[in-house]
């Protein structure tokens, strides 16, 4: 469903090269909306290349030179051409890493401004496994979702986001 929508949007916009589309999806109703469309290479592109083994920047550059997909060899597999989509049986999560203690006079409150000092990428078979790996990769001392905070503490963390939640 989302793949078909992505292909339709890209064709409608006439995009040639790399493009990523970010969605908001209601998993119960399958209702979705498009949050943004980026017809360029971005930091998300680097994650997608790492996660899939598909060399997006390389392929986008070749497309920009008017070389068709079926004439571009996949520089990772060395076997297939670039028109073959990656087939994945795993989940990938990218999670920001904050270390705001390193900076003087920086508020620990999170907002729409970028404050992360890096990110981690985790791979697993399920979303639950993958997000747990990402949390522990951020800081091995974190318990992840095993924490037993009260609902009041959880509500406060959700209401007042910080680098420690």
mmCIF file of C-alpha atoms in Angstrom:
data_model
loop_
_atom_site.group_PDB
_atom_site.id
_atom_site.type_symbol
_atom_site.label_atom_id
_atom_site.label_comp_id
_atom_site.label_asym_id
_atom_site.label_seq_id
_atom_site.Cartn_x
_atom_site.Cartn_y
_atom_site.Cartn_z
ATOM 1 C CA UNK A 1 0.000 0.000 0.000
ATOM 2 C CA UNK A 2 2.669 2.567 1.010
ATOM 3 C CA UNK A 3 5.051 1.366 -1.697
ATOM 4 C CA UNK A 4 2.358 1.778 -4.359
ATOM 5 C CA UNK A 5 1.561 5.252 -3.053
ATOM 6 C CA UNK A 6 5.266 6.178 -3.087
ATOM 7 C CA UNK A 7 5.673 5.058 -6.704
ATOM 8 C CA UNK A 8 2.538 6.992 -7.721
ATOM 9 C CA UNK A 9 3.708 10.172 -5.948
ATOM 10 C CA UNK A 10 7.194 9.980 -7.466
ATOM 11 C CA UNK A 11 5.783 9.427 -10.957
ATOM 12 C CA UNK A 12 3.292 12.281 -10.495
ATOM 13 C CA UNK A 13 6.076 14.643 -9.385
ATOM 14 C CA UNK A 14 8.394 13.462 -12.174
ATOM 15 C CA UNK A 15 11.256 12.643 -9.815
ATOM 16 C CA UNK A 16 14.357 11.090 -11.383
ATOM 17 C CA UNK A 17 16.911 9.892 -8.850
ATOM 18 C CA UNK A 18 16.674 9.509 -5.100
ATOM 19 C CA UNK A 19 13.508 10.455 -3.237
ATOM 20 C CA UNK A 20 12.213 9.555 0.191
ATOM 21 C CA UNK A 21 8.666 9.872 1.443
ATOM 22 C CA UNK A 22 7.822 9.959 5.134
ATOM 23 C CA UNK A 23 4.408 8.727 6.236
ATOM 24 C CA UNK A 24 2.247 8.761 9.334
ATOM 25 C CA UNK A 25 0.345 5.460 9.447
ATOM 26 C CA UNK A 26 -2.511 4.359 11.686
ATOM 27 C CA UNK A 27 -1.710 0.633 12.068
ATOM 28 C CA UNK A 28 -5.289 -0.212 13.020
ATOM 29 C CA UNK A 29 -7.189 1.513 10.219
ATOM 30 C CA UNK A 30 -4.357 1.585 7.628
ATOM 31 C CA UNK A 31 -5.179 5.281 7.191
ATOM 32 C CA UNK A 32 -2.056 7.255 6.319
ATOM 33 C CA UNK A 33 -0.893 10.701 5.337
ATOM 34 C CA UNK A 34 2.297 11.906 3.727
ATOM 35 C CA UNK A 35 4.366 14.033 6.096
ATOM 36 C CA UNK A 36 7.044 15.083 3.621
ATOM 37 C CA UNK A 37 8.634 14.255 0.298
ATOM 38 C CA UNK A 38 12.368 14.865 -0.204
ATOM 39 C CA UNK A 39 13.529 14.604 -3.808
ATOM 40 C CA UNK A 40 17.177 14.657 -2.797
ATOM 41 C CA UNK A 41 19.769 12.680 -0.900
ATOM 42 C CA UNK A 42 19.465 13.223 2.845
ATOM 43 C CA UNK A 43 20.646 11.752 6.117
ATOM 44 C CA UNK A 44 17.734 9.321 5.808
ATOM 45 C CA UNK A 45 19.203 8.212 2.474
ATOM 46 C CA UNK A 46 22.422 7.154 4.177
ATOM 47 C CA UNK A 47 20.402 5.076 6.660
ATOM 48 C CA UNK A 48 18.376 3.510 3.850
ATOM 49 C CA UNK A 49 21.570 2.586 1.976
ATOM 50 C CA UNK A 50 23.094 1.024 5.092
ATOM 51 C CA UNK A 51 19.882 -0.790 5.971
ATOM 52 C CA UNK A 52 19.213 -2.215 2.514
ATOM 53 C CA UNK A 53 22.650 -2.542 0.975
ATOM 54 C CA UNK A 54 21.344 -0.539 -2.002
ATOM 55 C CA UNK A 55 23.794 2.237 -3.029
ATOM 56 C CA UNK A 56 21.321 5.132 -3.344
ATOM 57 C CA UNK A 57 23.834 7.963 -3.878
ATOM 58 C CA UNK A 58 25.734 5.986 -6.525
ATOM 59 C CA UNK A 59 22.548 5.093 -8.408
ATOM 60 C CA UNK A 60 21.117 8.634 -8.121
ATOM 61 C CA UNK A 61 24.343 10.080 -9.566
ATOM 62 C CA UNK A 62 24.203 7.669 -12.525
ATOM 63 C CA UNK A 63 20.534 8.514 -13.134
ATOM 64 C CA UNK A 64 21.493 12.188 -13.094
ATOM 65 C CA UNK A 65 23.846 11.382 -15.978
ATOM 66 C CA UNK A 66 20.876 9.897 -17.897
ATOM 67 C CA UNK A 67 22.075 6.313 -17.501
ATOM 68 C CA UNK A 68 18.999 4.025 -17.278
ATOM 69 C CA UNK A 69 18.566 1.756 -14.240
ATOM 70 C CA UNK A 70 18.975 -1.442 -16.240
ATOM 71 C CA UNK A 71 22.454 -0.276 -17.346
ATOM 72 C CA UNK A 72 23.675 0.518 -13.807
ATOM 73 C CA UNK A 73 25.265 -2.403 -11.993
ATOM 74 C CA UNK A 74 24.675 -2.691 -8.270
ATOM 75 C CA UNK A 75 28.067 -1.817 -6.786
ATOM 76 C CA UNK A 76 27.238 -3.750 -3.609
ATOM 77 C CA UNK A 77 26.014 -7.089 -5.005
ATOM 78 C CA UNK A 78 28.182 -6.952 -8.164
ATOM 79 C CA UNK A 79 25.590 -9.304 -9.696
ATOM 80 C CA UNK A 80 22.264 -7.537 -10.180
ATOM 81 C CA UNK A 81 21.473 -4.334 -11.985
ATOM 82 C CA UNK A 82 20.159 -1.334 -10.072
ATOM 83 C CA UNK A 83 16.557 -1.883 -11.193
ATOM 84 C CA UNK A 84 16.154 -4.739 -8.675
ATOM 85 C CA UNK A 85 14.631 -3.574 -5.398
ATOM 86 C CA UNK A 86 16.092 -4.841 -2.143
ATOM 87 C CA UNK A 87 13.951 -7.484 -0.448
ATOM 88 C CA UNK A 88 14.111 -7.195 3.337
ATOM 89 C CA UNK A 89 13.014 -9.568 6.090
ATOM 90 C CA UNK A 90 14.134 -7.372 8.974
ATOM 91 C CA UNK A 91 13.317 -4.079 10.699
ATOM 92 C CA UNK A 92 15.685 -1.104 10.986
ATOM 93 C CA UNK A 93 15.389 1.720 13.545
ATOM 94 C CA UNK A 94 17.356 4.966 13.599
ATOM 95 C CA UNK A 95 17.421 6.683 16.989
ATOM 96 C CA UNK A 96 18.999 10.046 17.875
ATOM 97 C CA UNK A 97 21.677 10.270 20.543
ATOM 98 C CA UNK A 98 21.806 13.261 22.867
ATOM 99 C CA UNK A 99 24.712 14.231 25.069
ATOM 100 C CA UNK A 100 23.676 17.695 26.171
ATOM 101 C CA UNK A 101 25.910 17.597 29.252
ATOM 102 C CA UNK A 102 28.823 18.389 26.929
ATOM 103 C CA UNK A 103 27.426 21.834 26.151
ATOM 104 C CA UNK A 104 27.211 24.807 28.496
ATOM 105 C CA UNK A 105 23.977 26.813 28.580
ATOM 106 C CA UNK A 106 22.022 24.341 26.432
ATOM 107 C CA UNK A 107 18.488 23.563 27.555
ATOM 108 C CA UNK A 108 17.814 19.855 27.994
ATOM 109 C CA UNK A 109 14.223 20.367 26.857
ATOM 110 C CA UNK A 110 13.637 18.920 23.402
ATOM 111 C CA UNK A 111 11.786 20.893 20.767
ATOM 112 C CA UNK A 112 11.787 21.121 16.989
ATOM 113 C CA UNK A 113 15.407 22.321 16.911
ATOM 114 C CA UNK A 114 18.049 19.682 16.252
ATOM 115 C CA UNK A 115 20.140 18.884 19.330
ATOM 116 C CA UNK A 116 21.293 15.342 18.719
ATOM 117 C CA UNK A 117 25.024 14.678 18.594
ATOM 118 C CA UNK A 118 24.677 11.483 16.609
ATOM 119 C CA UNK A 119 22.466 8.499 16.032
ATOM 120 C CA UNK A 120 22.427 4.738 16.238
ATOM 121 C CA UNK A 121 21.033 2.210 13.806
ATOM 122 C CA UNK A 122 19.657 -1.093 15.038
ATOM 123 C CA UNK A 123 18.536 -4.142 13.048
ATOM 124 C CA UNK A 124 16.239 -6.910 14.272
ATOM 125 C CA UNK A 125 13.412 -9.259 13.309
ATOM 126 C CA UNK A 126 10.641 -7.275 15.061
ATOM 127 C CA UNK A 127 10.094 -3.621 15.904
ATOM 128 C CA UNK A 128 10.170 -4.444 19.622
ATOM 129 C CA UNK A 129 13.546 -6.192 19.347
ATOM 130 C CA UNK A 130 14.973 -3.456 17.164
ATOM 131 C CA UNK A 131 13.905 -0.511 19.326
ATOM 132 C CA UNK A 132 15.282 -2.296 22.400
ATOM 133 C CA UNK A 133 18.628 -2.760 20.623
ATOM 134 C CA UNK A 134 18.652 0.921 19.636
ATOM 135 C CA UNK A 135 17.961 2.064 23.209
ATOM 136 C CA UNK A 136 20.743 -0.114 24.569
ATOM 137 C CA UNK A 137 23.129 1.030 21.816
ATOM 138 C CA UNK A 138 22.550 4.636 22.890
ATOM 139 C CA UNK A 139 23.662 3.764 26.422
ATOM 140 C CA UNK A 140 24.291 0.193 27.654
ATOM 141 C CA UNK A 141 23.254 1.239 31.165
ATOM 142 C CA UNK A 142 19.706 2.011 29.977
ATOM 143 C CA UNK A 143 17.125 -0.652 30.779
ATOM 144 C CA UNK A 144 15.109 0.128 27.664
ATOM 145 C CA UNK A 145 11.453 -0.758 27.923
ATOM 146 C CA UNK A 146 12.109 -2.853 31.015
ATOM 147 C CA UNK A 147 11.847 0.262 33.215
ATOM 148 C CA UNK A 148 9.026 0.132 35.747
ATOM 149 C CA UNK A 149 8.119 3.813 35.985
ATOM 150 C CA UNK A 150 4.723 4.860 37.286
ATOM 151 C CA UNK A 151 2.126 6.246 34.888
ATOM 152 C CA UNK A 152 2.651 9.687 36.449
ATOM 153 C CA UNK A 153 6.372 9.572 35.593
ATOM 154 C CA UNK A 154 5.617 8.342 32.063
ATOM 155 C CA UNK A 155 3.010 11.098 31.571
ATOM 156 C CA UNK A 156 5.532 13.692 32.761
ATOM 157 C CA UNK A 157 8.212 12.363 30.383
ATOM 158 C CA UNK A 158 5.774 12.523 27.461
ATOM 159 C CA UNK A 159 4.611 16.021 28.408
ATOM 160 C CA UNK A 160 8.109 17.402 29.021
ATOM 161 C CA UNK A 161 10.499 15.719 26.571
ATOM 162 C CA UNK A 162 14.167 15.863 27.509
ATOM 163 C CA UNK A 163 17.405 14.198 26.495
ATOM 164 C CA UNK A 164 16.968 11.684 29.338
ATOM 165 C CA UNK A 165 13.576 10.238 28.481
#
